[in-house]
Amino acid sequence: MKRRLNIFALLILLALTIHTGYTLFYSWEEISTAYKEGYENAKEFPEQPNKQKKKLLSRHDICIRKKAGGTAIIDSIYNTKTNSYIPTDIQKMQISIPDNESAGYKVSIAIMALLLVPTVIAVIVLFLKLIGAIQSALLFTKTNVLRLRWIGGCLLLIAAIYTIGNYMELVSVRSAIEISGYEITSEGMIEFPSLINALIAFLAAEVFAIGLKLKEEQEFTI
């Protein structure tokens, strides 16, 4: 039993590590580009105060859907296997727009990022402590119930932070651009994976609470 538990725990940690690495890998180009642009602008500004400052761009992933009666965007990609072009249906794209976000928007994003990091660390620590307690045959305890509820609460907070951030980004993009014949949708705005994991953690906490109650009743009967 402990061996299977260790395997499942390692698989969960491995999945979390791969997901984090995957996100960082594909975000690195955007992060490095933004850093380079900021560094170059900061370097040029004091030396050339009269030169017009280069306008920074912010990148956003957006989902679009065709409006009723709207004209579709016609595009194609080259298929090297058939040496021919094939038509494409654009539903998601990455755009770069002038960085005109207000100071309040940037402060809000920074605060959410500061909340996100310790929350993720708390989930990992609580999960490792829970696995350690189960390995020590301490299964149905009040501490484990509380750990699971805290994990659920942290995951719920993570889902809320991502959802709020996605909503703010959606509002910002919609106020900056409009695509003829299309509408920018809110697809992917709600962070369902973290929300579902939070509900699973709360469910597991209730199962542990029921097990604890049955254990206490059995000990009292004996």
XYZ file of N, CA, C and O in Angstrom, residues 12-199:
752
model
N 2.240 12.637 -9.091
C 1.622 13.961 -8.935
C 2.681 15.055 -8.937
O 2.547 16.084 -9.617
N 3.756 14.846 -8.184
C 4.835 15.832 -8.153
C 5.506 15.960 -9.518
O 5.876 17.063 -9.940
N 5.651 14.829 -10.221
C 6.255 14.859 -11.552
C 5.369 15.642 -12.521
O 5.874 16.451 -13.313
N 4.053 15.406 -12.433
C 3.130 16.135 -13.308
C 3.174 17.625 -13.020
O 3.151 18.452 -13.942
N 3.247 17.987 -11.733
C 3.323 19.397 -11.357
C 4.609 20.031 -11.873
O 4.604 21.153 -12.390
N 5.719 19.292 -11.770
C 7.008 19.802 -12.245
C 7.005 19.974 -13.760
O 7.475 20.993 -14.289
N 6.469 18.986 -14.474
C 6.413 19.065 -15.930
C 5.528 20.228 -16.377
O 5.876 20.971 -17.300
N 4.390 20.387 -15.708
C 3.484 21.484 -16.064
C 4.154 22.840 -15.849
O 4.068 23.729 -16.708
N 4.839 22.995 -14.704
C 5.532 24.249 -14.422
C 6.649 24.496 -15.426
O 6.803 25.603 -15.946
N 7.442 23.446 -15.719
C 8.518 23.584 -16.697
C 7.995 23.890 -18.082
O 8.569 24.707 -18.808
N 6.887 23.249 -18.452
C 6.265 23.481 -19.758
C 5.827 24.931 -19.891
O 6.072 25.590 -20.910
N 5.205 25.451 -18.839
C 4.735 26.840 -18.857
C 5.900 27.811 -18.946
O 5.877 28.768 -19.733
N 6.946 27.563 -18.155
C 8.103 28.453 -18.164
C 8.834 28.390 -19.501
O 9.308 29.413 -20.004
N 8.920 27.196 -20.084
C 9.630 27.027 -21.353
C 8.982 27.852 -22.457
O 9.654 28.560 -23.206
N 7.655 27.767 -22.555
C 6.962 28.465 -23.631
C 6.701 29.931 -23.300
O 6.328 30.705 -24.178
N 6.906 30.312 -22.027
C 6.763 31.721 -21.660
C 8.107 32.440 -21.680
O 8.142 33.672 -21.574
N 9.196 31.681 -21.821
C 10.522 32.283 -21.713
C 10.780 33.300 -22.800
O 11.365 34.356 -22.552
N 10.342 32.999 -24.031
C 10.570 33.931 -25.139
C 9.878 35.266 -24.865
O 10.461 36.332 -25.077
N 8.640 35.190 -24.396
C 7.901 36.418 -24.087
C 8.551 37.177 -22.942
O 8.695 38.393 -22.984
N 8.973 36.447 -21.889
C 9.607 37.088 -20.735
C 10.927 37.736 -21.140
O 11.221 38.879 -20.774
N 11.764 37.010 -21.909
C 13.068 37.537 -22.312
C 12.917 38.732 -23.248
O 13.689 39.698 -23.167
N 11.910 38.686 -24.144
C 11.676 39.812 -25.056
C 11.265 41.057 -24.289
O 11.753 42.156 -24.552
N 10.357 40.878 -23.338
C 9.906 42.011 -22.532
C 11.064 42.600 -21.714
O 11.214 43.825 -21.606
N 11.922 41.715 -21.173
C 13.076 42.194 -20.407
C 14.037 42.963 -21.302
O 14.548 44.028 -20.933
N 14.282 42.429 -22.513
C 15.201 43.083 -23.448
C 14.689 44.456 -23.857
O 15.446 45.433 -23.887
N 13.389 44.545 -24.163
C 12.814 45.824 -24.555
C 12.885 46.836 -23.408
O 13.224 48.004 -23.605
N 12.582 46.375 -22.207
C 12.646 47.269 -21.050
C 14.061 47.730 -20.778
O 14.306 48.908 -20.465
N 15.029 46.812 -20.909
C 16.430 47.164 -20.671
C 16.930 48.170 -21.701
O 17.608 49.143 -21.363
N 16.589 47.944 -22.976
C 17.044 48.843 -24.032
C 16.439 50.233 -23.879
O 17.119 51.243 -24.079
N 15.158 50.288 -23.508
C 14.518 51.586 -23.317
C 15.099 52.321 -22.115
O 15.313 53.530 -22.157
N 15.372 51.581 -21.050
C 15.954 52.204 -19.859
C 17.376 52.699 -20.142
O 17.817 53.715 -19.611
N 18.084 51.992 -21.025
C 19.457 52.359 -21.356
C 19.499 53.574 -22.278
O 20.351 54.458 -22.124
N 18.563 53.630 -23.225
C 18.579 54.714 -24.205
C 18.004 56.012 -23.647
O 18.401 57.087 -24.055
N 17.094 55.914 -22.700
C 16.380 57.105 -22.263
C 17.279 58.196 -21.667
O 17.203 59.343 -22.080
N 18.190 57.887 -20.714
C 19.010 58.959 -20.160
C 20.022 59.528 -21.149
O 20.416 60.678 -21.044
N 20.471 58.710 -22.135
C 21.469 59.185 -23.081
C 20.847 60.050 -24.178
O 21.481 60.930 -24.707
N 19.584 59.782 -24.515
C 18.915 60.516 -25.578
C 17.548 60.995 -25.078
O 16.510 60.432 -25.437
N 17.529 61.993 -24.208
C 16.271 62.430 -23.604
C 15.305 63.033 -24.609
O 14.115 63.042 -24.370
N 15.771 63.565 -25.728
C 14.899 64.205 -26.708
C 14.355 63.234 -27.744
O 13.503 63.583 -28.539
N 14.882 62.002 -27.726
C 14.433 61.000 -28.692
C 13.105 60.411 -28.243
O 12.896 60.140 -27.063
N 12.198 60.212 -29.204
C 10.902 59.658 -28.874
C 11.068 58.242 -28.347
O 11.719 57.403 -28.949
N 10.453 57.999 -27.210
C 10.591 56.707 -26.563
C 9.859 55.629 -27.348
O 8.735 55.833 -27.813
N 10.506 54.488 -27.521
C 9.906 53.384 -28.253
C 8.691 52.855 -27.506
O 8.740 52.636 -26.307
N 7.592 52.677 -28.235
C 6.358 52.216 -27.617
C 6.449 50.717 -27.349
O 6.733 49.921 -28.249
N 6.211 50.342 -26.090
C 6.272 48.945 -25.704
C 4.997 48.224 -26.120
O 3.916 48.807 -26.166
N 5.139 46.935 -26.425
C 4.001 46.118 -26.802
C 3.782 45.028 -25.762
O 4.733 44.514 -25.175
N 2.536 44.716 -25.526
C 2.196 43.615 -24.625
C 1.510 42.526 -25.424
O 0.692 42.806 -26.305
N 1.856 41.273 -25.138
C 1.315 40.150 -25.891
C 0.162 39.500 -25.141
O 0.192 39.371 -23.922
N -0.833 39.086 -25.898
C -2.020 38.472 -25.307
C -2.493 37.333 -26.197
O -2.473 37.440 -27.425
N -2.928 36.238 -25.559
C -3.574 35.144 -26.272
C -5.076 35.374 -26.207
O -5.646 35.496 -25.115
N -5.733 35.427 -27.376
C -7.165 35.679 -27.412
C -7.873 34.602 -28.213
O -7.292 34.004 -29.120
N -9.122 34.334 -27.845
C -9.977 33.419 -28.591
C -11.044 34.242 -29.300
O -11.629 35.148 -28.699
N -11.275 33.952 -30.582
C -12.254 34.712 -31.350
C -13.281 33.764 -31.960
O -12.989 32.599 -32.225
N -14.475 34.274 -32.126
C -15.554 33.527 -32.758
C -16.236 34.423 -33.787
O -16.411 35.615 -33.544
N -16.628 33.821 -34.904
C -17.261 34.579 -35.974
C -18.648 35.050 -35.548
O -19.430 34.278 -34.992
N -18.944 36.318 -35.808
C -20.265 36.852 -35.539
C -21.243 36.367 -36.601
O -20.851 36.016 -37.713
N -22.509 36.346 -36.235
C -23.532 35.942 -37.198
C -23.539 36.915 -38.381
O -23.693 38.116 -38.200
N -23.323 36.376 -39.571
C -23.292 37.208 -40.759
C -21.976 37.904 -40.996
O -21.820 38.671 -41.957
N -20.986 37.649 -40.146
C -19.682 38.287 -40.288
C -18.838 37.617 -41.353
O -19.083 36.475 -41.756
N -17.836 38.324 -41.825
C -16.932 37.798 -42.846
C -15.743 37.114 -42.168
O -15.081 37.715 -41.330
N -15.495 35.865 -42.551
C -14.419 35.107 -41.923
C -13.061 35.585 -42.401
O -12.917 36.092 -43.513
N -12.066 35.430 -41.553
C -10.684 35.729 -41.931
C -10.174 34.592 -42.810
O -10.181 33.431 -42.412
N -9.766 34.929 -44.018
C -9.294 33.920 -44.962
C -7.775 33.814 -44.843
O -7.057 34.797 -45.009
N -7.304 32.619 -44.547
C -5.863 32.409 -44.414
C -5.560 30.964 -44.777
O -6.462 30.138 -44.940
N -4.285 30.661 -44.932
C -3.872 29.300 -45.269
C -2.455 29.066 -44.792
O -1.714 30.006 -44.505
N -2.092 27.796 -44.696
C -0.734 27.413 -44.313
C -0.200 26.435 -45.359
O -0.976 25.747 -46.035
N 1.121 26.382 -45.476
C 1.756 25.538 -46.501
C 2.039 24.154 -45.935
O 2.714 23.994 -44.913
N 1.516 23.129 -46.587
C 1.716 21.745 -46.195
C 2.886 21.180 -46.992
O 2.785 20.960 -48.211
N 4.006 20.949 -46.302
C 5.217 20.493 -46.997
C 5.090 19.067 -47.516
O 5.821 18.667 -48.431
N 4.181 18.273 -46.961
C 4.038 16.887 -47.412
C 3.331 16.804 -48.758
O 3.598 15.894 -49.564
N 2.404 17.727 -49.000
C 1.678 17.717 -50.274
C 2.091 18.864 -51.189
O 1.587 18.979 -52.312
N 3.017 19.720 -50.691
C 3.466 20.889 -51.459
C 2.285 21.745 -51.935
O 2.200 22.150 -53.105
N 1.383 21.978 -51.012
C 0.206 22.776 -51.351
C -0.260 23.546 -50.114
O 0.103 23.211 -48.980
N -1.055 24.573 -50.350
C -1.620 25.357 -49.264
C -2.980 24.791 -48.857
O -3.759 24.344 -49.706
N -3.235 24.795 -47.554
C -4.532 24.325 -47.055
C -5.184 25.456 -46.256
O -4.497 26.222 -45.579
N -6.509 25.583 -46.351
C -7.190 26.671 -45.632
C -7.183 26.453 -44.121
O -7.114 25.321 -43.645
N -7.231 27.532 -43.393
C -7.232 27.474 -41.926
C -8.421 28.244 -41.376
O -8.904 29.197 -41.985
N -8.883 27.804 -40.222
C -9.960 28.481 -39.503
C -9.368 29.063 -38.227
O -8.958 28.321 -37.333
N -9.289 30.362 -38.147
C -8.651 31.022 -37.007
C -9.632 31.121 -35.842
O -10.714 31.693 -35.974
N -9.275 30.525 -34.732
C -10.090 30.587 -33.524
C -9.316 31.139 -32.329
O -9.907 31.651 -31.390
N -7.985 31.004 -32.392
C -7.148 31.507 -31.306
C -5.903 32.119 -31.907
O -5.338 31.568 -32.855
N -5.484 33.240 -31.378
C -4.291 33.898 -31.909
C -3.573 34.665 -30.796
O -4.155 34.943 -29.743
N -2.310 34.980 -31.046
C -1.538 35.816 -30.131
C -1.337 37.166 -30.787
O -0.892 37.247 -31.930
N -1.676 38.207 -30.067
C -1.573 39.550 -30.608
C -0.636 40.380 -29.749
O -0.402 40.084 -28.581
N -0.085 41.428 -30.347
C 0.751 42.388 -29.632
C 0.120 43.762 -29.800
O -0.071 44.227 -30.924
N -0.216 44.388 -28.685
C -0.853 45.700 -28.711
C -0.031 46.658 -27.848
O 0.738 46.225 -26.983
N -0.158 47.967 -28.074
C 0.579 48.931 -27.250
C 0.285 48.740 -25.767
O -0.861 48.502 -25.375
N 1.331 48.824 -24.985
C 1.213 48.624 -23.539
C 0.657 49.896 -22.905
O 1.404 50.755 -22.437
N -0.679 49.995 -22.893
C -1.331 51.193 -22.355
C -2.056 50.916 -21.040
O -2.949 51.675 -20.643
N -1.706 49.803 -20.382
C -2.377 49.484 -19.121
C -2.086 50.548 -18.074
O -0.988 51.101 -18.004
N -3.090 50.809 -17.255
C -2.957 51.815 -16.200
C -2.071 51.295 -15.078
O -1.786 50.094 -14.984
N -1.650 52.225 -14.230
C -0.812 51.832 -13.090
C -1.581 50.905 -12.154
O -1.014 49.965 -11.587
N -2.893 51.159 -12.013
C -3.714 50.299 -11.156
C -3.763 48.868 -11.658
O -3.728 47.920 -10.869
N -3.833 48.716 -12.996
C -3.858 47.382 -13.595
C -2.554 46.647 -13.297
O -2.558 45.481 -12.883
N -1.423 47.328 -13.490
C -0.130 46.690 -13.268
C 0.091 46.360 -11.793
O 0.650 45.311 -11.462
N -0.364 47.251 -10.906
C -0.235 46.990 -9.466
C -1.088 45.781 -9.078
O -0.666 44.927 -8.294
N -2.295 45.696 -9.642
C -3.184 44.574 -9.338
C -2.570 43.247 -9.781
O -2.606 42.252 -9.056
N -1.979 43.237 -10.973
C -1.333 42.020 -11.484
C -0.153 41.636 -10.590
O 0.065 40.447 -10.291
N 0.616 42.644 -10.154
C 1.766 42.368 -9.291
C 1.316 41.790 -7.945
O 1.930 40.850 -7.420
N 0.235 42.333 -7.388
C -0.278 41.830 -6.108
C -0.753 40.386 -6.256
O -0.485 39.531 -5.397
N -1.453 40.092 -7.347
C -1.926 38.726 -7.574
C -0.764 37.758 -7.740
O -0.813 36.618 -7.270
N 0.306 38.213 -8.401
C 1.492 37.357 -8.560
C 2.143 37.081 -7.206
O 2.581 35.952 -6.932
N 2.182 38.101 -6.349
C 2.757 37.927 -5.013
C 1.920 36.979 -4.158
O 2.456 36.253 -3.315
N 0.612 36.980 -4.376
C -0.263 36.055 -3.654
C -0.147 34.635 -4.202
O -0.242 33.656 -3.460
N 0.089 34.533 -5.503
C 0.101 33.232 -6.160
C 1.288 32.379 -5.730
O 1.127 31.180 -5.460
N 2.470 32.985 -5.657
C 3.682 32.218 -5.356
C 3.604 31.522 -3.994
O 3.792 30.297 -3.916
N 3.333 32.237 -2.881
C 3.256 31.531 -1.592
C 2.103 30.540 -1.516
O 2.193 29.538 -0.798
N 1.028 30.792 -2.259
C -0.101 29.862 -2.249
C 0.280 28.539 -2.891
O -0.052 27.462 -2.373
N 0.994 28.591 -4.009
C 1.458 27.363 -4.670
C 2.426 26.606 -3.766
O 2.351 25.379 -3.640
N 3.330 27.341 -3.120
C 4.283 26.703 -2.198
C 3.541 26.042 -1.039
O 3.880 24.930 -0.612
N 2.502 26.707 -0.519
C 1.717 26.155 0.580
C 1.040 24.848 0.177
O 1.007 23.882 0.957
N 0.517 24.788 -1.052
C -0.119 23.555 -1.535
C 0.890 22.414 -1.580
O 0.596 21.289 -1.135
N 2.078 22.683 -2.079
C 3.111 21.639 -2.176
C 3.530 21.149 -0.789
O 3.632 19.944 -0.538
N 3.746 22.086 0.137
C 4.166 21.720 1.498
C 3.086 20.907 2.202
O 3.368 19.873 2.837
N 1.829 21.359 2.104
C 0.724 20.639 2.743
C 0.553 19.246 2.146
O 0.283 18.274 2.872
N 0.733 19.147 0.841
C 0.607 17.840 0.185
C 1.698 16.890 0.662
O 1.425 15.711 0.966
N 2.937 17.375 0.755
C 4.037 16.523 1.218
C 3.833 16.093 2.667
O 4.108 14.941 3.033
N 3.336 17.009 3.499
C 3.063 16.655 4.905
C 1.943 15.624 4.997
O 1.989 14.717 5.843
N 0.943 15.756 4.140
C -0.156 14.788 4.133
C 0.345 13.406 3.744
O -0.003 12.400 4.386
N 1.177 13.333 2.708
C 1.745 12.047 2.287
C 2.607 11.454 3.397
O 2.560 10.247 3.674
N 3.404 12.308 4.060
C 4.243 11.824 5.157
C 3.418 11.258 6.301
O 3.774 10.228 6.892
N 2.294 11.916 6.629
C 1.430 11.435 7.709
C 0.791 10.106 7.342
O 0.702 9.188 8.170
N 0.355 9.952 6.103
C -0.271 8.706 5.663
C 0.744 7.572 5.674
O 0.426 6.433 6.057
N 1.969 7.864 5.295
C 3.017 6.843 5.328
C 3.319 6.396 6.750
O 3.762 5.266 6.968
N 3.071 7.286 7.700
C 3.301 6.945 9.118
C 2.065 6.317 9.751
O 1.958 6.257 10.981
N 1.115 5.889 8.923
C -0.120 5.236 9.368
C -1.030 6.177 10.134
O -1.894 5.737 10.894
N -0.841 7.493 9.956
C -1.731 8.482 10.572
C -2.689 8.964 9.491
O -2.468 9.997 8.853
N -3.751 8.194 9.297
C -4.644 8.463 8.175
C -5.802 9.375 8.582
O -5.853 10.542 8.206
N -6.730 8.848 9.377
C -7.912 9.620 9.747
C -7.635 10.430 11.018
O -7.907 9.981 12.132
N -7.069 11.601 10.819
C -6.770 12.506 11.927
C -7.325 13.896 11.614
O -7.557 14.243 10.445
N -7.526 14.691 12.671
C -8.021 16.055 12.471
C -7.022 16.892 11.679
O -7.402 17.752 10.883
N -5.739 16.616 11.891
C -4.700 17.367 11.179
C -4.792 17.133 9.676
O -4.685 18.079 8.878
N -5.007 15.865 9.274
C -5.120 15.570 7.848
C -6.371 16.190 7.236
O -6.353 16.643 6.088
N -7.453 16.204 7.998
C -8.685 16.851 7.514
C -8.434 18.338 7.284
O -8.821 18.907 6.256
N -7.761 18.968 8.256
C -7.451 20.390 8.116
C -6.504 20.631 6.949
O -6.647 21.622 6.206
N -5.523 19.747 6.759
C -4.579 19.896 5.638
C -5.310 19.847 4.307
O -5.053 20.668 3.412
N -6.228 18.895 4.170
C -6.971 18.782 2.927
C -7.857 20.006 2.689
O -8.000 20.477 1.558
N -8.448 20.517 3.761
C -9.283 21.713 3.611
C -8.441 22.930 3.255
O -8.872 23.777 2.455
N -7.246 23.022 3.834
C -6.351 24.129 3.482
C -5.879 24.006 2.029
O -5.770 25.010 1.314
N -5.595 22.765 1.603
C -5.210 22.557 0.208
C -6.349 22.988 -0.721
O -6.126 23.672 -1.734
N -7.575 22.598 -0.377
C -8.721 23.005 -1.170
C -8.887 24.514 -1.208
O -9.154 25.098 -2.273
N -8.695 25.151 -0.047
C -8.800 26.607 0.002
C -7.734 27.300 -0.834
O -8.013 28.282 -1.531
N -6.510 26.772 -0.775
C -5.414 27.356 -1.564
C -5.668 27.189 -3.061
O -5.435 28.121 -3.848
N -6.137 26.008 -3.454
C -6.435 25.777 -4.869
C -7.591 26.661 -5.337
O -7.595 27.145 -6.473
N -8.551 26.887 -4.443
C -9.660 27.788 -4.773
C -9.156 29.213 -4.960
O -9.598 29.936 -5.862
N -8.198 29.612 -4.113
C -7.601 30.945 -4.236
C -6.815 31.070 -5.535
O -6.875 32.111 -6.218
N -6.077 30.015 -5.905
C -5.330 30.021 -7.161
C -6.278 30.175 -8.346
O -6.028 30.960 -9.272
N -7.397 29.429 -8.314
C -8.385 29.535 -9.390
C -8.952 30.946 -9.470
O -9.131 31.498 -10.565
N -9.216 31.551 -8.301
C -9.764 32.908 -8.273
C -8.758 33.919 -8.814
O -9.114 34.829 -9.581
N -7.483 33.771 -8.438
C -6.443 34.704 -8.898
C -6.307 34.641 -10.417
O -6.285 35.676 -11.099
N -6.225 33.416 -10.955
C -6.094 33.270 -12.408
C -7.329 33.805 -13.138
O -7.211 34.460 -14.180
N -8.505 33.530 -12.588
C -9.742 33.976 -13.234
C -9.842 35.496 -13.250
O -10.200 36.101 -14.272
N -9.512 36.123 -12.127
C -9.540 37.586 -12.063
C -8.522 38.183 -13.032
O -8.803 39.149 -13.753
N -7.313 37.603 -13.060
C -6.286 38.080 -13.984
C -6.709 37.929 -15.436
O -6.506 38.837 -16.252
N -7.319 36.784 -15.764
C -7.790 36.562 -17.136
C -8.905 37.542 -17.505
O -8.975 38.022 -18.643
N -9.781 37.830 -16.538
C -10.872 38.770 -16.808
C -10.320 40.176 -17.051
O -10.762 40.876 -17.978
N -9.355 40.595 -16.233
C -8.751 41.915 -16.413
C -8.069 42.011 -17.769
O -8.153 43.040 -18.455
N -7.391 40.945 -18.173
C -6.736 40.929 -19.479
C -7.762 41.009 -20.600
O -7.573 41.722 -21.594
N -8.886 40.276 -20.446
C -9.937 40.281 -21.461
C -10.523 41.680 -21.634
O -10.709 42.156 -22.764
N -10.799 42.356 -20.520
C -11.348 43.714 -20.575
C -10.356 44.661 -21.244
O -10.732 45.503 -22.075
N -9.066 44.519 -20.904
C -8.039 45.380 -21.469
C -7.920 45.192 -22.980
O -7.828 46.154 -23.738
N -7.944 43.923 -23.435
C -7.815 43.644 -24.862
C -9.045 44.135 -25.620
O -8.937 44.734 -26.706
N -10.232 43.890 -25.066
C -11.461 44.314 -25.741
C -11.539 45.831 -25.884
O -12.116 46.340 -26.844
N -10.954 46.543 -24.932
C -10.984 48.002 -25.012
C -9.948 48.536 -26.006
O -10.018 49.702 -26.401
N -8.996 47.689 -26.417
C -7.909 48.151 -27.279
C -8.092 47.777 -28.741
O -7.644 48.500 -29.631
N -8.738 46.640 -29.019
C -8.862 46.201 -30.418
C -10.273 45.706 -30.712
O -11.017 45.329 -29.801
N -10.595 45.687 -31.987
C -11.853 45.113 -32.480
C -11.580 44.511 -33.847
O -11.004 45.172 -34.723
N -11.968 43.246 -34.035
C -11.704 42.524 -35.274
C -13.002 42.444 -36.065
O -14.017 41.958 -35.561
N -12.965 42.923 -37.288
C -14.157 42.964 -38.124
C -14.728 41.564 -38.349
O -14.020 40.649 -38.763
N -16.018 41.401 -38.055
C -16.695 40.125 -38.274
C -16.504 39.113 -37.171
O -17.056 38.020 -37.232
N -15.724 39.473 -36.148
C -15.437 38.533 -35.071
C -15.666 39.204 -33.709
O -15.675 40.424 -33.591
N -15.821 38.383 -32.704
C -15.896 38.859 -31.334
C -14.856 38.128 -30.493
O -14.587 36.940 -30.715
N -14.275 38.848 -29.553
C -13.296 38.236 -28.644
C -14.061 37.577 -27.509
O -14.803 38.235 -26.783
N -13.911 36.270 -27.374
C -14.700 35.516 -26.406
C -13.957 35.389 -25.075
O -12.755 35.660 -24.979
N -14.703 34.958 -24.080
C -14.135 34.753 -22.740
C -13.716 33.307 -22.522
O -13.558 32.867 -21.382
N -13.540 32.564 -23.615
C -13.139 31.156 -23.513
C -11.803 31.026 -22.789
O -10.843 31.721 -23.101
N -11.754 30.142 -21.812
C -10.531 29.928 -21.052
C -10.323 30.923 -19.931
O -9.278 30.888 -19.263
N -11.305 31.810 -19.695
C -11.134 32.814 -18.648
C -11.162 32.181 -17.258
O -10.349 32.503 -16.393
N -12.103 31.258 -17.042
C -12.220 30.604 -15.737
C -11.204 29.476 -15.633
O -11.077 28.646 -16.545
N -10.482 29.434 -14.539
C -9.443 28.432 -14.322
C -10.090 27.156 -13.770
O -10.080 26.888 -12.555
N -10.678 26.366 -14.672
C -11.408 25.174 -14.250
C -10.524 24.092 -13.630
O -10.957 23.426 -12.676
N -9.289 23.829 -14.128
C -8.477 22.772 -13.510
C -8.248 22.977 -12.017
O -8.435 22.056 -11.214
N -7.858 24.197 -11.615
C -7.634 24.470 -10.193
C -8.941 24.397 -9.412
O -8.975 23.943 -8.258
N -10.034 24.852 -10.031
C -11.334 24.805 -9.379
C -11.774 23.367 -9.129
O -12.242 23.019 -8.030
N -11.605 22.515 -10.134
C -11.976 21.102 -9.986
C -11.096 20.426 -8.945
O -11.576 19.652 -8.104
N -9.786 20.715 -8.962
C -8.880 20.138 -7.961
C -9.239 20.593 -6.558
O -9.116 19.828 -5.590
N -9.687 21.836 -6.422
C -10.109 22.343 -5.113
C -11.321 21.569 -4.605
O -11.382 21.172 -3.430
N -12.281 21.328 -5.481
C -13.476 20.577 -5.087
C -13.125 19.138 -4.716
O -13.696 18.572 -3.774
